[in-house]
């Protein structure tokens, strides 16, 4: 998947989120998010919750749970702050 394809899919996702919000829904995301793809999704402020437990637990097997959670939290905070 090229960067251009990823950008196009992100736009489709944003359109879907806008539609869901217009319908009065709360939008959550997850199941496939990991340390390499979470930032563009976390940057979408209309998403209320990210379900990323699998990625964190898999990482924790190597780095420990504290570091796995801390690293994911840092990525999410960077995304929401625009960095």
PDB file of N, CA, C and O in Angstrom:
ATOM      1  N   UNK A   1       0.842  -1.169   0.000  1.00  0.00           N
ATOM      2  CA  UNK A   1       0.000   0.000   0.000  1.00  0.00           C
ATOM      3  C   UNK A   1       0.893   1.239   0.000  1.00  0.00           C
ATOM      4  O   UNK A   1       1.745   1.399   0.852  1.00  0.00           O
ATOM      5  N   UNK A   2       0.666   2.114  -0.937  1.00  0.00           N
ATOM      6  CA  UNK A   2       1.476   3.322  -1.055  1.00  0.00           C
ATOM      7  C   UNK A   2       0.970   4.408  -0.109  1.00  0.00           C
ATOM      8  O   UNK A   2      -0.153   4.334   0.405  1.00  0.00           O
ATOM      9  N   UNK A   3       1.793   5.407   0.093  1.00  0.00           N
ATOM     10  CA  UNK A   3       1.393   6.545   0.933  1.00  0.00           C
ATOM     11  C   UNK A   3       0.170   7.240   0.343  1.00  0.00           C
ATOM     12  O   UNK A   3      -0.713   7.684   1.087  1.00  0.00           O
ATOM     13  N   UNK A   4       0.095   7.294  -0.976  1.00  0.00           N
ATOM     14  CA  UNK A   4      -1.053   7.926  -1.631  1.00  0.00           C
ATOM     15  C   UNK A   4      -2.335   7.123  -1.362  1.00  0.00           C
ATOM     16  O   UNK A   4      -3.388   7.688  -1.085  1.00  0.00           O
ATOM     17  N   UNK A   5      -2.239   5.803  -1.416  1.00  0.00           N
ATOM     18  CA  UNK A   5      -3.394   4.952  -1.127  1.00  0.00           C
ATOM     19  C   UNK A   5      -3.814   5.086   0.339  1.00  0.00           C
ATOM     20  O   UNK A   5      -5.009   5.142   0.647  1.00  0.00           O
ATOM     21  N   UNK A   6      -2.836   5.150   1.219  1.00  0.00           N
ATOM     22  CA  UNK A   6      -3.142   5.312   2.637  1.00  0.00           C
ATOM     23  C   UNK A   6      -3.840   6.647   2.888  1.00  0.00           C
ATOM     24  O   UNK A   6      -4.805   6.710   3.656  1.00  0.00           O
ATOM     25  N   UNK A   7      -3.366   7.709   2.252  1.00  0.00           N
ATOM     26  CA  UNK A   7      -3.982   9.025   2.412  1.00  0.00           C
ATOM     27  C   UNK A   7      -5.419   9.017   1.889  1.00  0.00           C
ATOM     28  O   UNK A   7      -6.317   9.600   2.506  1.00  0.00           O
ATOM     29  N   UNK A   8      -5.640   8.342   0.770  1.00  0.00           N
ATOM     30  CA  UNK A   8      -6.988   8.250   0.207  1.00  0.00           C
ATOM     31  C   UNK A   8      -7.916   7.493   1.153  1.00  0.00           C
ATOM     32  O   UNK A   8      -9.071   7.892   1.365  1.00  0.00           O
ATOM     33  N   UNK A   9      -7.429   6.402   1.718  1.00  0.00           N
ATOM     34  CA  UNK A   9      -8.240   5.621   2.653  1.00  0.00           C
ATOM     35  C   UNK A   9      -8.531   6.410   3.925  1.00  0.00           C
ATOM     36  O   UNK A   9      -9.621   6.309   4.494  1.00  0.00           O
ATOM     37  N   UNK A  10      -7.572   7.213   4.372  1.00  0.00           N
ATOM     38  CA  UNK A  10      -7.785   8.047   5.548  1.00  0.00           C
ATOM     39  C   UNK A  10      -8.897   9.062   5.283  1.00  0.00           C
ATOM     40  O   UNK A  10      -9.729   9.325   6.155  1.00  0.00           O
ATOM     41  N   UNK A  11      -8.940   9.615   4.080  1.00  0.00           N
ATOM     42  CA  UNK A  11     -10.002  10.564   3.713  1.00  0.00           C
ATOM     43  C   UNK A  11     -11.362   9.866   3.692  1.00  0.00           C
ATOM     44  O   UNK A  11     -12.359  10.436   4.149  1.00  0.00           O
ATOM     45  N   UNK A  12     -11.409   8.654   3.175  1.00  0.00           N
ATOM     46  CA  UNK A  12     -12.665   7.882   3.179  1.00  0.00           C
ATOM     47  C   UNK A  12     -13.114   7.656   4.618  1.00  0.00           C
ATOM     48  O   UNK A  12     -14.305   7.795   4.945  1.00  0.00           O
ATOM     49  N   UNK A  13     -12.188   7.322   5.475  1.00  0.00           N
ATOM     50  CA  UNK A  13     -12.489   7.109   6.887  1.00  0.00           C
ATOM     51  C   UNK A  13     -13.040   8.385   7.515  1.00  0.00           C
ATOM     52  O   UNK A  13     -14.045   8.352   8.242  1.00  0.00           O
ATOM     53  N   UNK A  14     -12.420   9.507   7.249  1.00  0.00           N
ATOM     54  CA  UNK A  14     -12.882  10.782   7.799  1.00  0.00           C
ATOM     55  C   UNK A  14     -14.288  11.120   7.308  1.00  0.00           C
ATOM     56  O   UNK A  14     -15.112  11.636   8.073  1.00  0.00           O
ATOM     57  N   UNK A  15     -14.582  10.818   6.056  1.00  0.00           N
ATOM     58  CA  UNK A  15     -15.925  11.046   5.526  1.00  0.00           C
ATOM     59  C   UNK A  15     -16.937  10.159   6.252  1.00  0.00           C
ATOM     60  O   UNK A  15     -18.046  10.600   6.583  1.00  0.00           O
ATOM     61  N   UNK A  16     -16.558   8.912   6.499  1.00  0.00           N
ATOM     62  CA  UNK A  16     -17.433   7.999   7.226  1.00  0.00           C
ATOM     63  C   UNK A  16     -17.676   8.462   8.649  1.00  0.00           C
ATOM     64  O   UNK A  16     -18.799   8.354   9.164  1.00  0.00           O
ATOM     65  N   UNK A  17     -16.649   8.985   9.278  1.00  0.00           N
ATOM     66  CA  UNK A  17     -16.785   9.507  10.637  1.00  0.00           C
ATOM     67  C   UNK A  17     -17.726  10.703  10.649  1.00  0.00           C
ATOM     68  O   UNK A  17     -18.608  10.806  11.502  1.00  0.00           O
ATOM     69  N   UNK A  18     -17.575  11.598   9.694  1.00  0.00           N
ATOM     70  CA  UNK A  18     -18.452  12.777   9.607  1.00  0.00           C
ATOM     71  C   UNK A  18     -19.905  12.349   9.436  1.00  0.00           C
ATOM     72  O   UNK A  18     -20.813  12.893  10.082  1.00  0.00           O
ATOM     73  N   UNK A  19     -20.134  11.347   8.603  1.00  0.00           N
ATOM     74  CA  UNK A  19     -21.484  10.851   8.384  1.00  0.00           C
ATOM     75  C   UNK A  19     -22.045  10.239   9.668  1.00  0.00           C
ATOM     76  O   UNK A  19     -23.197  10.492  10.043  1.00  0.00           O
ATOM     77  N   UNK A  20     -21.238   9.436  10.338  1.00  0.00           N
ATOM     78  CA  UNK A  20     -21.685   8.808  11.586  1.00  0.00           C
ATOM     79  C   UNK A  20     -22.053   9.863  12.621  1.00  0.00           C
ATOM     80  O   UNK A  20     -23.075   9.738  13.313  1.00  0.00           O
ATOM     81  N   UNK A  21     -21.266  10.907  12.725  1.00  0.00           N
ATOM     82  CA  UNK A  21     -21.551  11.974  13.678  1.00  0.00           C
ATOM     83  C   UNK A  21     -22.845  12.696  13.320  1.00  0.00           C
ATOM     84  O   UNK A  21     -23.631  13.043  14.209  1.00  0.00           O
ATOM     85  N   UNK A  22     -23.077  12.907  12.035  1.00  0.00           N
ATOM     86  CA  UNK A  22     -24.324  13.539  11.584  1.00  0.00           C
ATOM     87  C   UNK A  22     -25.534  12.700  11.980  1.00  0.00           C
ATOM     88  O   UNK A  22     -26.622  13.228  12.190  1.00  0.00           O
ATOM     89  N   UNK A  23     -25.345  11.397  12.075  1.00  0.00           N
ATOM     90  CA  UNK A  23     -26.428  10.491  12.450  1.00  0.00           C
ATOM     91  C   UNK A  23     -26.570  10.362  13.971  1.00  0.00           C
ATOM     92  O   UNK A  23     -27.410   9.617  14.460  1.00  0.00           O
ATOM     93  N   UNK A  24     -25.731  11.073  14.706  1.00  0.00           N
ATOM     94  CA  UNK A  24     -25.806  11.057  16.156  1.00  0.00           C
ATOM     95  C   UNK A  24     -25.049   9.923  16.818  1.00  0.00           C
ATOM     96  O   UNK A  24     -25.271   9.626  18.000  1.00  0.00           O
ATOM     97  N   UNK A  25     -24.157   9.285  16.079  1.00  0.00           N
ATOM     98  CA  UNK A  25     -23.389   8.173  16.622  1.00  0.00           C
ATOM     99  C   UNK A  25     -22.103   8.643  17.290  1.00  0.00           C
ATOM    100  O   UNK A  25     -21.573   9.710  16.958  1.00  0.00           O
ATOM    101  N   UNK A  26     -21.606   7.856  18.192  1.00  0.00           N
ATOM    102  CA  UNK A  26     -20.285   8.046  18.790  1.00  0.00           C
ATOM    103  C   UNK A  26     -19.335   7.148  18.009  1.00  0.00           C
ATOM    104  O   UNK A  26     -19.649   5.991  17.737  1.00  0.00           O
ATOM    105  N   UNK A  27     -18.166   7.655  17.668  1.00  0.00           N
ATOM    106  CA  UNK A  27     -17.236   6.906  16.828  1.00  0.00           C
ATOM    107  C   UNK A  27     -16.040   6.439  17.649  1.00  0.00           C
ATOM    108  O   UNK A  27     -15.384   7.238  18.321  1.00  0.00           O
ATOM    109  N   UNK A  28     -15.784   5.138  17.587  1.00  0.00           N
ATOM    110  CA  UNK A  28     -14.603   4.521  18.177  1.00  0.00           C
ATOM    111  C   UNK A  28     -13.820   3.850  17.050  1.00  0.00           C
ATOM    112  O   UNK A  28     -14.357   3.622  15.976  1.00  0.00           O
ATOM    113  N   UNK A  29     -12.575   3.528  17.305  1.00  0.00           N
ATOM    114  CA  UNK A  29     -11.757   2.868  16.283  1.00  0.00           C
ATOM    115  C   UNK A  29     -10.843   1.855  16.947  1.00  0.00           C
ATOM    116  O   UNK A  29     -10.539   1.947  18.126  1.00  0.00           O
ATOM    117  N   UNK A  30     -10.386   0.903  16.152  1.00  0.00           N
ATOM    118  CA  UNK A  30      -9.442  -0.058  16.682  1.00  0.00           C
ATOM    119  C   UNK A  30      -9.419  -1.335  15.879  1.00  0.00           C
ATOM    120  O   UNK A  30      -9.812  -1.360  14.716  1.00  0.00           O
ATOM    121  N   UNK A  31      -8.950  -2.398  16.512  1.00  0.00           N
ATOM    122  CA  UNK A  31      -8.874  -3.717  15.889  1.00  0.00           C
ATOM    123  C   UNK A  31      -8.063  -3.630  14.600  1.00  0.00           C
ATOM    124  O   UNK A  31      -8.602  -3.617  13.512  1.00  0.00           O
ATOM    125  N   UNK A  32      -6.792  -3.513  14.757  1.00  0.00           N
ATOM    126  CA  UNK A  32      -5.878  -3.374  13.635  1.00  0.00           C
ATOM    127  C   UNK A  32      -4.927  -2.204  13.834  1.00  0.00           C
ATOM    128  O   UNK A  32      -3.983  -2.029  13.076  1.00  0.00           O
ATOM    129  N   UNK A  33      -5.180  -1.418  14.857  1.00  0.00           N
ATOM    130  CA  UNK A  33      -4.266  -0.314  15.154  1.00  0.00           C
ATOM    131  C   UNK A  33      -3.055  -0.850  15.897  1.00  0.00           C
ATOM    132  O   UNK A  33      -3.155  -1.761  16.712  1.00  0.00           O
ATOM    133  N   UNK A  34      -1.898  -0.286  15.581  1.00  0.00           N
ATOM    134  CA  UNK A  34      -0.660  -0.679  16.245  1.00  0.00           C
ATOM    135  C   UNK A  34       0.269   0.526  16.286  1.00  0.00           C
ATOM    136  O   UNK A  34      -0.117   1.630  15.906  1.00  0.00           O
ATOM    137  N   UNK A  35       1.473   0.324  16.742  1.00  0.00           N
ATOM    138  CA  UNK A  35       2.411   1.419  16.978  1.00  0.00           C
ATOM    139  C   UNK A  35       2.811   2.157  15.698  1.00  0.00           C
ATOM    140  O   UNK A  35       3.238   3.295  15.760  1.00  0.00           O
ATOM    141  N   UNK A  36       2.653   1.534  14.558  1.00  0.00           N
ATOM    142  CA  UNK A  36       3.087   2.159  13.306  1.00  0.00           C
ATOM    143  C   UNK A  36       1.964   2.868  12.565  1.00  0.00           C
ATOM    144  O   UNK A  36       2.241   3.633  11.639  1.00  0.00           O
ATOM    145  N   UNK A  37       0.707   2.627  12.959  1.00  0.00           N
ATOM    146  CA  UNK A  37      -0.377   3.271  12.220  1.00  0.00           C
ATOM    147  C   UNK A  37      -1.353   4.045  13.102  1.00  0.00           C
ATOM    148  O   UNK A  37      -2.329   4.585  12.608  1.00  0.00           O
ATOM    149  N   UNK A  38      -1.114   4.124  14.393  1.00  0.00           N
ATOM    150  CA  UNK A  38      -2.074   4.733  15.300  1.00  0.00           C
ATOM    151  C   UNK A  38      -2.135   6.257  15.193  1.00  0.00           C
ATOM    152  O   UNK A  38      -3.195   6.852  15.393  1.00  0.00           O
ATOM    153  N   UNK A  39      -1.045   6.922  14.864  1.00  0.00           N
ATOM    154  CA  UNK A  39      -1.023   8.386  14.915  1.00  0.00           C
ATOM    155  C   UNK A  39      -2.035   9.052  13.984  1.00  0.00           C
ATOM    156  O   UNK A  39      -2.749   9.958  14.427  1.00  0.00           O
ATOM    157  N   UNK A  40      -2.154   8.658  12.719  1.00  0.00           N
ATOM    158  CA  UNK A  40      -3.149   9.331  11.871  1.00  0.00           C
ATOM    159  C   UNK A  40      -4.582   9.133  12.373  1.00  0.00           C
ATOM    160  O   UNK A  40      -5.414  10.025  12.237  1.00  0.00           O
ATOM    161  N   UNK A  41      -4.843   7.997  12.970  1.00  0.00           N
ATOM    162  CA  UNK A  41      -6.180   7.724  13.494  1.00  0.00           C
ATOM    163  C   UNK A  41      -6.393   8.492  14.803  1.00  0.00           C
ATOM    164  O   UNK A  41      -7.441   9.109  15.010  1.00  0.00           O
ATOM    165  N   UNK A  42      -5.409   8.487  15.674  1.00  0.00           N
ATOM    166  CA  UNK A  42      -5.514   9.215  16.942  1.00  0.00           C
ATOM    167  C   UNK A  42      -5.640  10.716  16.721  1.00  0.00           C
ATOM    168  O   UNK A  42      -6.210  11.418  17.554  1.00  0.00           O
ATOM    169  N   UNK A  43      -5.150  11.212  15.604  1.00  0.00           N
ATOM    170  CA  UNK A  43      -5.232  12.641  15.303  1.00  0.00           C
ATOM    171  C   UNK A  43      -6.648  13.074  14.938  1.00  0.00           C
ATOM    172  O   UNK A  43      -6.950  14.270  14.941  1.00  0.00           O
ATOM    173  N   UNK A  44      -7.522  12.139  14.643  1.00  0.00           N
ATOM    174  CA  UNK A  44      -8.910  12.466  14.312  1.00  0.00           C
ATOM    175  C   UNK A  44      -9.649  12.674  15.633  1.00  0.00           C
ATOM    176  O   UNK A  44     -10.017  11.725  16.314  1.00  0.00           O
ATOM    177  N   UNK A  45      -9.842  13.920  15.999  1.00  0.00           N
ATOM    178  CA  UNK A  45     -10.370  14.245  17.328  1.00  0.00           C
ATOM    179  C   UNK A  45     -11.808  13.805  17.535  1.00  0.00           C
ATOM    180  O   UNK A  45     -12.255  13.700  18.676  1.00  0.00           O
ATOM    181  N   UNK A  46     -12.526  13.519  16.473  1.00  0.00           N
ATOM    182  CA  UNK A  46     -13.910  13.077  16.618  1.00  0.00           C
ATOM    183  C   UNK A  46     -14.004  11.621  17.092  1.00  0.00           C
ATOM    184  O   UNK A  46     -15.069  11.176  17.509  1.00  0.00           O
ATOM    185  N   UNK A  47     -12.910  10.889  17.023  1.00  0.00           N
ATOM    186  CA  UNK A  47     -12.893   9.512  17.523  1.00  0.00           C
ATOM    187  C   UNK A  47     -12.759   9.575  19.037  1.00  0.00           C
ATOM    188  O   UNK A  47     -11.826  10.171  19.565  1.00  0.00           O
ATOM    189  N   UNK A  48     -13.690   8.945  19.709  1.00  0.00           N
ATOM    190  CA  UNK A  48     -13.754   9.016  21.171  1.00  0.00           C
ATOM    191  C   UNK A  48     -12.829   8.005  21.841  1.00  0.00           C
ATOM    192  O   UNK A  48     -12.169   8.305  22.821  1.00  0.00           O
ATOM    193  N   UNK A  49     -12.766   6.807  21.307  1.00  0.00           N
ATOM    194  CA  UNK A  49     -12.017   5.730  21.963  1.00  0.00           C
ATOM    195  C   UNK A  49     -11.236   4.922  20.932  1.00  0.00           C
ATOM    196  O   UNK A  49     -11.739   4.667  19.838  1.00  0.00           O
ATOM    197  N   UNK A  50     -10.017   4.551  21.285  1.00  0.00           N
ATOM    198  CA  UNK A  50      -9.205   3.673  20.448  1.00  0.00           C
ATOM    199  C   UNK A  50      -9.060   2.332  21.151  1.00  0.00           C
ATOM    200  O   UNK A  50      -8.682   2.272  22.318  1.00  0.00           O
ATOM    201  N   UNK A  51      -9.376   1.256  20.444  1.00  0.00           N
ATOM    202  CA  UNK A  51      -9.245  -0.093  20.978  1.00  0.00           C
ATOM    203  C   UNK A  51      -7.945  -0.692  20.449  1.00  0.00           C
ATOM    204  O   UNK A  51      -7.893  -1.134  19.314  1.00  0.00           O
ATOM    205  N   UNK A  52      -6.920  -0.644  21.272  1.00  0.00           N
ATOM    206  CA  UNK A  52      -5.585  -1.035  20.818  1.00  0.00           C
ATOM    207  C   UNK A  52      -4.921  -2.019  21.762  1.00  0.00           C
ATOM    208  O   UNK A  52      -3.707  -2.158  21.790  1.00  0.00           O
ATOM    209  N   UNK A  53      -5.722  -2.719  22.528  1.00  0.00           N
ATOM    210  CA  UNK A  53      -5.190  -3.630  23.539  1.00  0.00           C
ATOM    211  C   UNK A  53      -4.295  -4.714  22.984  1.00  0.00           C
ATOM    212  O   UNK A  53      -3.272  -5.053  23.586  1.00  0.00           O
ATOM    213  N   UNK A  54      -4.650  -5.287  21.835  1.00  0.00           N
ATOM    214  CA  UNK A  54      -3.850  -6.384  21.280  1.00  0.00           C
ATOM    215  C   UNK A  54      -2.422  -5.926  20.999  1.00  0.00           C
ATOM    216  O   UNK A  54      -1.456  -6.612  21.343  1.00  0.00           O
ATOM    217  N   UNK A  55      -2.282  -4.761  20.379  1.00  0.00           N
ATOM    218  CA  UNK A  55      -0.946  -4.246  20.058  1.00  0.00           C
ATOM    219  C   UNK A  55      -0.129  -4.006  21.329  1.00  0.00           C
ATOM    220  O   UNK A  55       1.064  -4.321  21.385  1.00  0.00           O
ATOM    221  N   UNK A  56      -0.777  -3.472  22.339  1.00  0.00           N
ATOM    222  CA  UNK A  56      -0.065  -3.183  23.590  1.00  0.00           C
ATOM    223  C   UNK A  56       0.382  -4.469  24.268  1.00  0.00           C
ATOM    224  O   UNK A  56       1.532  -4.581  24.702  1.00  0.00           O
ATOM    225  N   UNK A  57      -0.501  -5.440  24.357  1.00  0.00           N
ATOM    226  CA  UNK A  57      -0.152  -6.700  25.024  1.00  0.00           C
ATOM    227  C   UNK A  57       0.934  -7.447  24.249  1.00  0.00           C
ATOM    228  O   UNK A  57       1.867  -8.005  24.842  1.00  0.00           O
ATOM    229  N   UNK A  58       0.838  -7.426  22.917  1.00  0.00           N
ATOM    230  CA  UNK A  58       1.883  -8.078  22.113  1.00  0.00           C
ATOM    231  C   UNK A  58       3.234  -7.410  22.356  1.00  0.00           C
ATOM    232  O   UNK A  58       4.255  -8.086  22.497  1.00  0.00           O
ATOM    233  N   UNK A  59       3.253  -6.087  22.414  1.00  0.00           N
ATOM    234  CA  UNK A  59       4.489  -5.350  22.671  1.00  0.00           C
ATOM    235  C   UNK A  59       5.002  -5.624  24.072  1.00  0.00           C
ATOM    236  O   UNK A  59       6.216  -5.703  24.312  1.00  0.00           O
ATOM    237  N   UNK A  60       4.082  -5.749  25.024  1.00  0.00           N
ATOM    238  CA  UNK A  60       4.460  -5.968  26.422  1.00  0.00           C
ATOM    239  C   UNK A  60       5.230  -7.279  26.608  1.00  0.00           C
ATOM    240  O   UNK A  60       6.048  -7.387  27.520  1.00  0.00           O
ATOM    241  N   UNK A  61       4.995  -8.238  25.747  1.00  0.00           N
ATOM    242  CA  UNK A  61       5.719  -9.510  25.845  1.00  0.00           C
ATOM    243  C   UNK A  61       7.219  -9.300  25.683  1.00  0.00           C
ATOM    244  O   UNK A  61       8.022 -10.060  26.217  1.00  0.00           O
ATOM    245  N   UNK A  62       7.597  -8.259  24.971  1.00  0.00           N
ATOM    246  CA  UNK A  62       9.015  -7.964  24.738  1.00  0.00           C
ATOM    247  C   UNK A  62       9.536  -6.842  25.624  1.00  0.00           C
ATOM    248  O   UNK A  62      10.667  -6.899  26.104  1.00  0.00           O
ATOM    249  N   UNK A  63       8.728  -5.796  25.809  1.00  0.00           N
ATOM    250  CA  UNK A  63       9.204  -4.584  26.487  1.00  0.00           C
ATOM    251  C   UNK A  63       8.644  -4.380  27.883  1.00  0.00           C
ATOM    252  O   UNK A  63       9.058  -3.452  28.568  1.00  0.00           O
ATOM    253  N   UNK A  64       7.685  -5.195  28.297  1.00  0.00           N
ATOM    254  CA  UNK A  64       7.007  -4.990  29.576  1.00  0.00           C
ATOM    255  C   UNK A  64       5.793  -4.097  29.397  1.00  0.00           C
ATOM    256  O   UNK A  64       5.743  -3.250  28.503  1.00  0.00           O
ATOM    257  N   UNK A  65       4.801  -4.290  30.248  1.00  0.00           N
ATOM    258  CA  UNK A  65       3.539  -3.582  30.107  1.00  0.00           C
ATOM    259  C   UNK A  65       3.679  -2.075  30.324  1.00  0.00           C
ATOM    260  O   UNK A  65       3.089  -1.280  29.593  1.00  0.00           O
ATOM    261  N   UNK A  66       4.469  -1.665  31.309  1.00  0.00           N
ATOM    262  CA  UNK A  66       4.632  -0.231  31.563  1.00  0.00           C
ATOM    263  C   UNK A  66       5.160   0.500  30.329  1.00  0.00           C
ATOM    264  O   UNK A  66       4.618   1.534  29.937  1.00  0.00           O
ATOM    265  N   UNK A  67       6.192  -0.025  29.713  1.00  0.00           N
ATOM    266  CA  UNK A  67       6.776   0.627  28.540  1.00  0.00           C
ATOM    267  C   UNK A  67       5.826   0.557  27.351  1.00  0.00           C
ATOM    268  O   UNK A  67       5.683   1.533  26.602  1.00  0.00           O
ATOM    269  N   UNK A  68       5.156  -0.569  27.171  1.00  0.00           N
ATOM    270  CA  UNK A  68       4.226  -0.718  26.049  1.00  0.00           C
ATOM    271  C   UNK A  68       3.107   0.313  26.136  1.00  0.00           C
ATOM    272  O   UNK A  68       2.772   0.974  25.148  1.00  0.00           O
ATOM    273  N   UNK A  69       2.537   0.483  27.316  1.00  0.00           N
ATOM    274  CA  UNK A  69       1.464   1.456  27.500  1.00  0.00           C
ATOM    275  C   UNK A  69       1.997   2.872  27.353  1.00  0.00           C
ATOM    276  O   UNK A  69       1.397   3.719  26.684  1.00  0.00           O
ATOM    277  N   UNK A  70       3.131   3.139  27.949  1.00  0.00           N
ATOM    278  CA  UNK A  70       3.730   4.473  27.878  1.00  0.00           C
ATOM    279  C   UNK A  70       4.042   4.880  26.442  1.00  0.00           C
ATOM    280  O   UNK A  70       3.767   6.015  26.031  1.00  0.00           O
ATOM    281  N   UNK A  71       4.611   3.963  25.671  1.00  0.00           N
ATOM    282  CA  UNK A  71       4.939   4.268  24.274  1.00  0.00           C
ATOM    283  C   UNK A  71       3.684   4.553  23.451  1.00  0.00           C
ATOM    284  O   UNK A  71       3.647   5.497  22.657  1.00  0.00           O
ATOM    285  N   UNK A  72       2.634   3.754  23.642  1.00  0.00           N
ATOM    286  CA  UNK A  72       1.388   3.974  22.902  1.00  0.00           C
ATOM    287  C   UNK A  72       0.748   5.290  23.315  1.00  0.00           C
ATOM    288  O   UNK A  72       0.278   6.057  22.481  1.00  0.00           O
ATOM    289  N   UNK A  73       0.751   5.567  24.589  1.00  0.00           N
ATOM    290  CA  UNK A  73       0.181   6.823  25.082  1.00  0.00           C
ATOM    291  C   UNK A  73       0.918   8.015  24.482  1.00  0.00           C
ATOM    292  O   UNK A  73       0.302   8.995  24.071  1.00  0.00           O
ATOM    293  N   UNK A  74       2.224   7.926  24.418  1.00  0.00           N
ATOM    294  CA  UNK A  74       3.014   9.011  23.824  1.00  0.00           C
ATOM    295  C   UNK A  74       2.645   9.245  22.371  1.00  0.00           C
ATOM    296  O   UNK A  74       2.497  10.395  21.936  1.00  0.00           O
ATOM    297  N   UNK A  75       2.488   8.164  21.612  1.00  0.00           N
ATOM    298  CA  UNK A  75       2.090   8.299  20.206  1.00  0.00           C
ATOM    299  C   UNK A  75       0.730   8.964  20.078  1.00  0.00           C
ATOM    300  O   UNK A  75       0.527   9.849  19.226  1.00  0.00           O
ATOM    301  N   UNK A  76      -0.213   8.573  20.918  1.00  0.00           N
ATOM    302  CA  UNK A  76      -1.555   9.138  20.852  1.00  0.00           C
ATOM    303  C   UNK A  76      -1.550  10.617  21.235  1.00  0.00           C
ATOM    304  O   UNK A  76      -2.198  11.439  20.577  1.00  0.00           O
ATOM    305  N   UNK A  77      -0.802  10.962  22.268  1.00  0.00           N
ATOM    306  CA  UNK A  77      -0.720  12.362  22.675  1.00  0.00           C
ATOM    307  C   UNK A  77      -0.033  13.217  21.616  1.00  0.00           C
ATOM    308  O   UNK A  77      -0.453  14.353  21.359  1.00  0.00           O
ATOM    309  N   UNK A  78       1.018  12.697  20.997  1.00  0.00           N
ATOM    310  CA  UNK A  78       1.674  13.422  19.902  1.00  0.00           C
ATOM    311  C   UNK A  78       0.702  13.668  18.760  1.00  0.00           C
ATOM    312  O   UNK A  78       0.674  14.766  18.187  1.00  0.00           O
ATOM    313  N   UNK A  79      -0.090  12.672  18.437  1.00  0.00           N
ATOM    314  CA  UNK A  79      -1.056  12.815  17.346  1.00  0.00           C
ATOM    315  C   UNK A  79      -2.093  13.881  17.646  1.00  0.00           C
ATOM    316  O   UNK A  79      -2.436  14.681  16.777  1.00  0.00           O
ATOM    317  N   UNK A  80      -2.583  13.919  18.859  1.00  0.00           N
ATOM    318  CA  UNK A  80      -3.605  14.894  19.230  1.00  0.00           C
ATOM    319  C   UNK A  80      -3.038  16.301  19.369  1.00  0.00           C
ATOM    320  O   UNK A  80      -3.760  17.274  19.222  1.00  0.00           O
ATOM    321  N   UNK A  81      -1.739  16.399  19.601  1.00  0.00           N
ATOM    322  CA  UNK A  81      -1.140  17.737  19.742  1.00  0.00           C
ATOM    323  C   UNK A  81      -0.630  18.279  18.414  1.00  0.00           C
ATOM    324  O   UNK A  81      -0.167  19.402  18.339  1.00  0.00           O
ATOM    325  N   UNK A  82      -0.698  17.452  17.375  1.00  0.00           N
ATOM    326  CA  UNK A  82      -0.273  17.905  16.045  1.00  0.00           C
ATOM    327  C   UNK A  82       1.182  17.695  15.733  1.00  0.00           C
ATOM    328  O   UNK A  82       1.693  18.199  14.741  1.00  0.00           O
ATOM    329  N   UNK A  83       1.903  16.918  16.525  1.00  0.00           N
ATOM    330  CA  UNK A  83       3.334  16.675  16.271  1.00  0.00           C
ATOM    331  C   UNK A  83       3.556  15.377  15.542  1.00  0.00           C
ATOM    332  O   UNK A  83       2.983  14.426  15.652  1.00  0.00           O
TER     333      UNK A  83
END
